[in-house]
Short mmCIF file of C-alpha atoms in Angstrom, two decimals:
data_model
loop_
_atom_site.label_atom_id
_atom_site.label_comp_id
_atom_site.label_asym_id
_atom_site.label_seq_id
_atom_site.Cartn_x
_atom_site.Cartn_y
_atom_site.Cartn_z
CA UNK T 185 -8.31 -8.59 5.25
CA UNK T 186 -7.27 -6.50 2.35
CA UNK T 187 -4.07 -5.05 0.78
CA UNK T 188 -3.37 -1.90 0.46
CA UNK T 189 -0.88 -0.27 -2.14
CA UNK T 190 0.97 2.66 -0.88
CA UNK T 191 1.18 6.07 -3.20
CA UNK T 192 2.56 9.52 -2.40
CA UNK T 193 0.79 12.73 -4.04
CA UNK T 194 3.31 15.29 -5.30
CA UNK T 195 2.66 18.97 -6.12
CA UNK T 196 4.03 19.91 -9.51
CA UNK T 197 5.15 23.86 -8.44
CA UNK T 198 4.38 25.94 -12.06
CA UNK T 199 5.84 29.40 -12.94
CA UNK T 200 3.67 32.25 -11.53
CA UNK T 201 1.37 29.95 -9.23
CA UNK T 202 -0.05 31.51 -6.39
CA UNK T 203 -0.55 30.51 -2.97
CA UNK T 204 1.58 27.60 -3.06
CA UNK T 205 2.31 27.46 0.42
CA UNK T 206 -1.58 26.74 0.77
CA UNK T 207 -1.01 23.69 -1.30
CA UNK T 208 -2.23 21.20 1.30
CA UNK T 209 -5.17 23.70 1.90
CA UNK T 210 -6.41 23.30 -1.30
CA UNK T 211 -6.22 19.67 -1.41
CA UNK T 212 -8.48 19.50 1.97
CA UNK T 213 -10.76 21.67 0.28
CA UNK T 214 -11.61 19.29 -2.99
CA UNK T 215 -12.83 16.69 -0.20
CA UNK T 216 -14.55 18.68 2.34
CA UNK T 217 -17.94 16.96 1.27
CA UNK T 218 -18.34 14.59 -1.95
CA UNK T 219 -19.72 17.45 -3.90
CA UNK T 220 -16.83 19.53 -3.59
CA UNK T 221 -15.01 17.33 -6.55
CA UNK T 222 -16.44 15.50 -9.08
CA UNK T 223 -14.18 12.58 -10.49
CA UNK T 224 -14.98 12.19 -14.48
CA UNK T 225 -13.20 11.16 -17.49
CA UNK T 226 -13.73 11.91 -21.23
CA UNK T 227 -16.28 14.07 -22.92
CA UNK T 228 -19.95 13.86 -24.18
CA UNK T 229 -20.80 10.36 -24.86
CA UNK T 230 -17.47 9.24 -23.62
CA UNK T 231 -17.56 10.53 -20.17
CA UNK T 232 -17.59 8.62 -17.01
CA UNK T 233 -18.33 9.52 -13.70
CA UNK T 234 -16.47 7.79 -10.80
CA UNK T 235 -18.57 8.03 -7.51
CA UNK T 236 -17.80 8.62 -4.76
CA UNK T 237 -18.19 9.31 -0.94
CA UNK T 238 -15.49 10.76 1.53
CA UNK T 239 -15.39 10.47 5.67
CA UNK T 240 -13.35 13.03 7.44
CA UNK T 241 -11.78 11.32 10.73
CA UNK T 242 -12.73 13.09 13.73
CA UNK T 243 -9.35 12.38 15.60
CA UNK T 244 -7.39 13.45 12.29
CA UNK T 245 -9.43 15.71 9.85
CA UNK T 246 -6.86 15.82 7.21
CA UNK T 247 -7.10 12.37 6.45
CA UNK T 248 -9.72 11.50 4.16
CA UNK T 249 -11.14 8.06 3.58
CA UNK T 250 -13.03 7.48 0.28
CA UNK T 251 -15.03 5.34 -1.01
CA UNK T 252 -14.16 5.14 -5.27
CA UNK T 253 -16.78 3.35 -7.30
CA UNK T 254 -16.31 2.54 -11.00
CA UNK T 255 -19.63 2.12 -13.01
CA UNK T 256 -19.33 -1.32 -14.83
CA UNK T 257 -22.02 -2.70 -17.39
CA UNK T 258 -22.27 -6.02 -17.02
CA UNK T 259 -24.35 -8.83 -20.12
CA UNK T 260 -27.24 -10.47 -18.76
CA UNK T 261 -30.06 -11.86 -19.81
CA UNK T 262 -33.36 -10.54 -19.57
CA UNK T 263 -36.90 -12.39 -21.16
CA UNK T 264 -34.03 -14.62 -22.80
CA UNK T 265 -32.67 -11.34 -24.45
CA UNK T 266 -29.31 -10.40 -24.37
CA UNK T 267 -29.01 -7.27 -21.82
CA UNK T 268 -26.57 -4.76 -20.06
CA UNK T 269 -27.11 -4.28 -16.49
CA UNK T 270 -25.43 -1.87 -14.38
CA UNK T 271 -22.74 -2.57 -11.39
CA UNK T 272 -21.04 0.08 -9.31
CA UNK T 273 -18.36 -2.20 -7.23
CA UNK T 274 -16.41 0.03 -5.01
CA UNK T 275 -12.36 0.38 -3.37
CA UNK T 276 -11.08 2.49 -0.52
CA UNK T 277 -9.07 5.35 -0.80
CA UNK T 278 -7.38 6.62 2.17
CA UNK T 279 -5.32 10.30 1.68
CA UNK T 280 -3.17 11.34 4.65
CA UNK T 281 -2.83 14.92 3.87
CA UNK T 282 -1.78 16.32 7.41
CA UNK T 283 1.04 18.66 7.96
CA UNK T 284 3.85 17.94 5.25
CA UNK T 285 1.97 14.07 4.40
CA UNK T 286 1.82 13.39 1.14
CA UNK T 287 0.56 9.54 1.55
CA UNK T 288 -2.32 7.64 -0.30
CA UNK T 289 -3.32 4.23 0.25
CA UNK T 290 -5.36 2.52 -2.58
CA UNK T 291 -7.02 -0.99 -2.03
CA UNK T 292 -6.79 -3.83 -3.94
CA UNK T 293 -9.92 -4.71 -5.09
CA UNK T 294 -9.73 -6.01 -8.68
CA UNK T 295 -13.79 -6.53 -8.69
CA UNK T 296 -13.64 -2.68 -8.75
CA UNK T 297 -10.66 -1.46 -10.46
CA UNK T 298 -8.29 -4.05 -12.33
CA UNK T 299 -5.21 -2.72 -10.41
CA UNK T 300 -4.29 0.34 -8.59
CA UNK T 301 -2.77 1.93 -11.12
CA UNK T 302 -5.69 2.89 -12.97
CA UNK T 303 -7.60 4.74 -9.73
CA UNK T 304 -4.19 6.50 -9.18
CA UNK T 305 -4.10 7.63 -12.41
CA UNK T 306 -7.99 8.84 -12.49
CA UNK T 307 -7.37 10.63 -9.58
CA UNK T 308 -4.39 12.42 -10.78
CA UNK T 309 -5.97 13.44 -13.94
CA UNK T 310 -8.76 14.81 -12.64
CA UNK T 311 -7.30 16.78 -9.32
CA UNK T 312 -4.38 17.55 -11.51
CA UNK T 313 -6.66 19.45 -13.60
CA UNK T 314 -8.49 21.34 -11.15
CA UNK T 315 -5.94 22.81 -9.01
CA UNK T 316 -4.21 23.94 -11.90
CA UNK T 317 -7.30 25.83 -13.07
CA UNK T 318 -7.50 26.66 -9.46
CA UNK T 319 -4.42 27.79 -8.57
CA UNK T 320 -2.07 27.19 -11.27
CA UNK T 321 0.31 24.18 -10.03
CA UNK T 322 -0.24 20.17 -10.89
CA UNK T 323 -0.40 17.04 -8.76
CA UNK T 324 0.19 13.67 -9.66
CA UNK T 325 -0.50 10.33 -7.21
CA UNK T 326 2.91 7.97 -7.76
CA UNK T 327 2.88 4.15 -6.50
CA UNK T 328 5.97 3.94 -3.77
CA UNK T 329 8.32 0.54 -4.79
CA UNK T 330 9.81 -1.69 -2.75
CA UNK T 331 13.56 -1.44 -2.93
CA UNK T 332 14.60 -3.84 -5.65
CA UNK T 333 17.58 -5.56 -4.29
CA UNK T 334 18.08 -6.07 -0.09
CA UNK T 335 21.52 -6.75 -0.81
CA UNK T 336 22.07 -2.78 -1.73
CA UNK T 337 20.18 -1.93 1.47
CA UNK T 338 21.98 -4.22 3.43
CA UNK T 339 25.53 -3.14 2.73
CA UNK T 340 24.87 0.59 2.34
CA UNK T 341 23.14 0.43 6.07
CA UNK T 342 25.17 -2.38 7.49
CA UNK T 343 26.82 -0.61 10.10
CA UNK T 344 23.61 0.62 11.69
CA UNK T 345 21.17 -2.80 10.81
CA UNK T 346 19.39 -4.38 14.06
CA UNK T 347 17.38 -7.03 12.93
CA UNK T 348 15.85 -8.71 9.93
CA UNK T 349 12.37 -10.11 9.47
CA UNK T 350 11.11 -12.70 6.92
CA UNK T 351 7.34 -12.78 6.18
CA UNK T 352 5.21 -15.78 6.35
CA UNK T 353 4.00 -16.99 3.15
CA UNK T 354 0.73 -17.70 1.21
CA UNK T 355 1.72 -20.11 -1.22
CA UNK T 356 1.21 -23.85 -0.69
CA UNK T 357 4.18 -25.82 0.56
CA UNK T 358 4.28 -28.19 -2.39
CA UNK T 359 4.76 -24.53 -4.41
CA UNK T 360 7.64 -23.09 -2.80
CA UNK T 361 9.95 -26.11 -2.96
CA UNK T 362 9.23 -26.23 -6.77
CA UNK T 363 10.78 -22.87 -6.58
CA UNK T 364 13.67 -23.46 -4.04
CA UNK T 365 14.56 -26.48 -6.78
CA UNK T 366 13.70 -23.81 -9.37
CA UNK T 367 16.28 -21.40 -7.46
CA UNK T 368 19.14 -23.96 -7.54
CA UNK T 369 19.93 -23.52 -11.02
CA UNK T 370 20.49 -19.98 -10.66
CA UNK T 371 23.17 -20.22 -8.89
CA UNK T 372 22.88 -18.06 -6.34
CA UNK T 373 26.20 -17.12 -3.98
CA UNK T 374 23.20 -17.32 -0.86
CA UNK T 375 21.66 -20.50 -2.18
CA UNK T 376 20.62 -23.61 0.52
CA UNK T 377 18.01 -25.76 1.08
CA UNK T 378 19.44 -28.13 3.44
CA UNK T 379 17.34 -27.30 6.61
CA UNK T 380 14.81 -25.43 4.18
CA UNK T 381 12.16 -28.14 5.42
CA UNK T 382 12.25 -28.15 9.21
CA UNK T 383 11.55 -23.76 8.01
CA UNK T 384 8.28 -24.77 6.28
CA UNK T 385 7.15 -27.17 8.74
CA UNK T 386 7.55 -24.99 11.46
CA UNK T 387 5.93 -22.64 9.17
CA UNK T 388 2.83 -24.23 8.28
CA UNK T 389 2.13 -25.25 12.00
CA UNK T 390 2.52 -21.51 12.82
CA UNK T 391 -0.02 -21.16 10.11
CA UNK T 392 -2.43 -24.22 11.20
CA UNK T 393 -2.54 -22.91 14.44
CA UNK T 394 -3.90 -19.23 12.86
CA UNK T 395 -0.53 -17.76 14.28
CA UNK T 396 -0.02 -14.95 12.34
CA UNK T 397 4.08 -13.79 12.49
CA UNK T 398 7.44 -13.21 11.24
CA UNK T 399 10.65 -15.00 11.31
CA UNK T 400 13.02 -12.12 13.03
CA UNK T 401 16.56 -12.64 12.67
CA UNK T 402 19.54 -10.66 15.10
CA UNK T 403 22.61 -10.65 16.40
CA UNK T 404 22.72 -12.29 19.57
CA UNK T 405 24.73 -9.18 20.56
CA UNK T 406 21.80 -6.93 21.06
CA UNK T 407 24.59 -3.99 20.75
CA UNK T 408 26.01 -5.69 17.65
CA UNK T 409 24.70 -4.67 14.03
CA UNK T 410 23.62 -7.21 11.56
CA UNK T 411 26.35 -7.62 9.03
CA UNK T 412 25.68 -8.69 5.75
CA UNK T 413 26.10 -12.73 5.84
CA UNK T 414 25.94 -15.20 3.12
CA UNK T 415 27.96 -17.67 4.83
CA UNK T 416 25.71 -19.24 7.60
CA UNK T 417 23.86 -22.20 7.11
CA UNK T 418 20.83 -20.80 8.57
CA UNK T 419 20.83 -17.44 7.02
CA UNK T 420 21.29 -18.98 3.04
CA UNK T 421 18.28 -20.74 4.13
CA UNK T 422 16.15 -17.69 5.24
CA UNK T 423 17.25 -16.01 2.06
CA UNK T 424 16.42 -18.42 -0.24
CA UNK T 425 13.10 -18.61 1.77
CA UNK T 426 12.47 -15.27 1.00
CA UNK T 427 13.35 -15.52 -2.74
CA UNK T 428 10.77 -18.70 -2.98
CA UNK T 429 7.85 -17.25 -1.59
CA UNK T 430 8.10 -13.58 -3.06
CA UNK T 431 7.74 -11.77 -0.33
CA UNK T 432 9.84 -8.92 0.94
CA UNK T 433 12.44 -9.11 3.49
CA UNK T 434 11.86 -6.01 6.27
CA UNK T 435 15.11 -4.68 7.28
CA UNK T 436 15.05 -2.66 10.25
CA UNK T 437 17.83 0.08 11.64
CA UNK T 438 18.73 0.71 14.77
CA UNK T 439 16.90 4.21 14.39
CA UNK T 440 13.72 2.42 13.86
CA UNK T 441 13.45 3.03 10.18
CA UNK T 442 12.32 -0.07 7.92
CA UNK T 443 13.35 -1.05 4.63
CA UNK T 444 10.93 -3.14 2.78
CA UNK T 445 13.40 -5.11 0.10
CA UNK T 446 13.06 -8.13 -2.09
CA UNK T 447 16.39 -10.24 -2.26
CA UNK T 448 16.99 -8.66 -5.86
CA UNK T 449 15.50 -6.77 -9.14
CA UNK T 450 15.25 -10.50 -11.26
CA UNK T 451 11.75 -10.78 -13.16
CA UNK T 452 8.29 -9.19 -11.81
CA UNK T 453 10.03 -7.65 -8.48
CA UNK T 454 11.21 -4.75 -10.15
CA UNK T 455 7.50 -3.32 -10.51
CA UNK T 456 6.13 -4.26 -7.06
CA UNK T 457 4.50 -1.68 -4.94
CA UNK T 458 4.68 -1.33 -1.46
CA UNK T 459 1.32 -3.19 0.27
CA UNK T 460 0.06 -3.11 3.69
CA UNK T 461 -2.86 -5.39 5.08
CA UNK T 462 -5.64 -3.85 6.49
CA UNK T 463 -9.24 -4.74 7.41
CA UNK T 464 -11.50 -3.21 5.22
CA UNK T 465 -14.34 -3.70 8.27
CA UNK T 466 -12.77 -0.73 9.88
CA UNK T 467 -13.17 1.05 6.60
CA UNK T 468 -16.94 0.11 6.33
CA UNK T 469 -18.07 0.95 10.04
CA UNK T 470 -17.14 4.68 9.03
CA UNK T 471 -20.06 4.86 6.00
CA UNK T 472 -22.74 2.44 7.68
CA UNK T 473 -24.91 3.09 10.27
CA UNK T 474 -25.34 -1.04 11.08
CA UNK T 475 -22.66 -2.96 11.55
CA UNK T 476 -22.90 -6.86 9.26
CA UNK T 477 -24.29 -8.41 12.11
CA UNK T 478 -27.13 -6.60 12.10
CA UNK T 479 -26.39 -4.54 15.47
CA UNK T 480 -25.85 -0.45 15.38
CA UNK T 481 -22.40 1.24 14.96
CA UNK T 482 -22.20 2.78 18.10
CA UNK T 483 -19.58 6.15 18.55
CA UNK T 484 -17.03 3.95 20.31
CA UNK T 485 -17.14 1.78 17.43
CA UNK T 486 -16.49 4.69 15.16
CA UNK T 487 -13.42 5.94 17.08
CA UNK T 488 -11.61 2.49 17.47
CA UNK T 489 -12.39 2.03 13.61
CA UNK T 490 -10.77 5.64 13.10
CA UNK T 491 -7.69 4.69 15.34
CA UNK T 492 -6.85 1.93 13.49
CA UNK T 493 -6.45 3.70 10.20
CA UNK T 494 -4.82 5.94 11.47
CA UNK T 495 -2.52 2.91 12.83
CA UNK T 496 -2.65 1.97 9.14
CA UNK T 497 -1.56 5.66 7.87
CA UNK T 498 1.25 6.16 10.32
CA UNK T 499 2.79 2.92 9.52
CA UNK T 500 2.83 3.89 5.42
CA UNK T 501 3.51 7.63 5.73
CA UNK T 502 5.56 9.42 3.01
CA UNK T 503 6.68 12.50 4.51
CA UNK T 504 8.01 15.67 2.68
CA UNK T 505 9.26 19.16 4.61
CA UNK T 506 7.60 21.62 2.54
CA UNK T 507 10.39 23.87 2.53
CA UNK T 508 12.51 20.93 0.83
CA UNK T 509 9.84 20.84 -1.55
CA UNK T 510 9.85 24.44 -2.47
CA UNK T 511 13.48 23.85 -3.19
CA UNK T 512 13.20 21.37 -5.19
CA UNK T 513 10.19 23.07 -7.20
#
């Protein structure tokens, strides 16, 4: 498995551009085949070409998956001389540019790139550039955040909240009660840790198992919304759970609409962009013709790979009406 950050593209409407409306148009066309874009930085001895490769889905043509290589020289040794050898380790890109999308998914592959950032941003220089010399408007690729503080959610959607779900975490048990004790001194109006034990054991024998889940939290009142509550034993324990192992807290309306939150803005969670897990396998049937194992990627194999990104895409999908974005241009 793999994570995926989650980006938006935005057009950047300029005075006297033409064929805005055809803004999405254009965009398809810089990735109808991997020579219809060339992704380079810099200029004469300075410039560096980013490879790359593209796959159209069949069941959704205006989603583009990519395959974004960055050229690395690496020292080795050669006839006990120092040397430079070359390495071209790769990431996925995934653009959902259908009707009024505007989403980007970039993986985390730090053997690649050192974080997602920096393919965003070569991206967005170099499309930026040619659709302005194109047709005279910019784009820029911008990470999407997780909503800093749940607490802000919570109360502002209060009236309409269903359920709540905590994620299960990575970090080793030892770990997390070094932060929970770490967490007491803060103070928090939320904090206990008095059944915060039988949570991890139940936890970790979820985990030994290879149960992969949530802890979802409701009112037993299906009807009922999900107040905010930092009185209950058992919720001060989920929340300082969730504030241990760093992971957001999924908040969930009764429209359907998630909020991804972490229980507030202290520290590093202020800069932490919204991640999906994915299996890059999927990713690789698409641009191989054998699949690891040796055996051939047959067509079914191709469409179940393509349906679940598209899974992936619908789940992560920053949507703009274009007419609000004329307005806003």
């Amino acid at each position: 498995m793999s994570k995926f950050a989650q980006y938006y593209c935005k057009y950047k409407y300029a005075a006297g551009c033409y064929d805005w409306q055809l803004r999405q148009q254009h965009l398809d066309a810089l990735f109808e085949n991997n020579e219809s874009i060339e992704f380079c930085l810099g200029e004469d001895s300075d410039r560096k070409v980013y490879k790359h490769k593209v796959y159209h889905l069949s069941i959704a043509p205006s989603i583009t998956v990519m395959r974004f290589a960055n050229n690395i020289d690496i020292p080795v040794e050669r006839d006990f001389e120092p040397a430079m050898a070359k390495d071209e380790p790769s990431c996925f890109v995934i653009i959902d540019n259908r009707n009024n999308m505007r989403t980007v998914a970039i993986q985390k592959r730090r053997k690649a790139f050192s974080d997602t950032h920096k393919v965003a941003k070569i991206l967005s220089q170099v499309i930026d550039k040619r659709l302005f010399l194109d047709h005279c408007y910019g784009f820029e690729i911008l990470p999407d955040y997780y909503p800093a503080d749940l607490f802000t959610i919570w109360e502002l959607q209060q009236a309409h909240t269903q359920q709540m779900r905590f994620g299960t975490p990575e970090m080793e048990k030892e770990d997390i009660l070094a932060k929970v004790e770490a967490l007491k001194a803060k103070k928090r109006d939320y904090f206990d840790d008095s059944i915060m034990g039988q949570i991890l054991d139940v936890c970790y024998a979820q985990k030994k198992a290879k149960y992969k889940g949530h802890y979802t939290v409701m009112p037993e009142d299906r009807k009922a919304a999900l107040y905010v509550d930092k009185n209950s034993v058992f919720m001060r324990n989920m929340l300082t759970f969730a504030e241990a192992v760093d992971e957001p807290v999924e908040l969930i309306t009764t429209d359907g609409i998630t909020f991804r939150c972490f229980i507030d803005n202290d520290g590093d969670n202020t800069d932490k962009i919204v991640s999906h897990e994915f299996d890059e396998n999927h990713l690789e049937i698409l641009f191989k013709s054998r699949k690891k194992d040796g055996s051939k990627v047959e067509p079914e194999d191709r469409l179940k790979a393509e349906e679940a990104v598209l899974g992936l895409m619908n789940s992560m999908k920053h949507e703009v009406e274009a007419i609000d974005e004329e307005q806003a241009a």
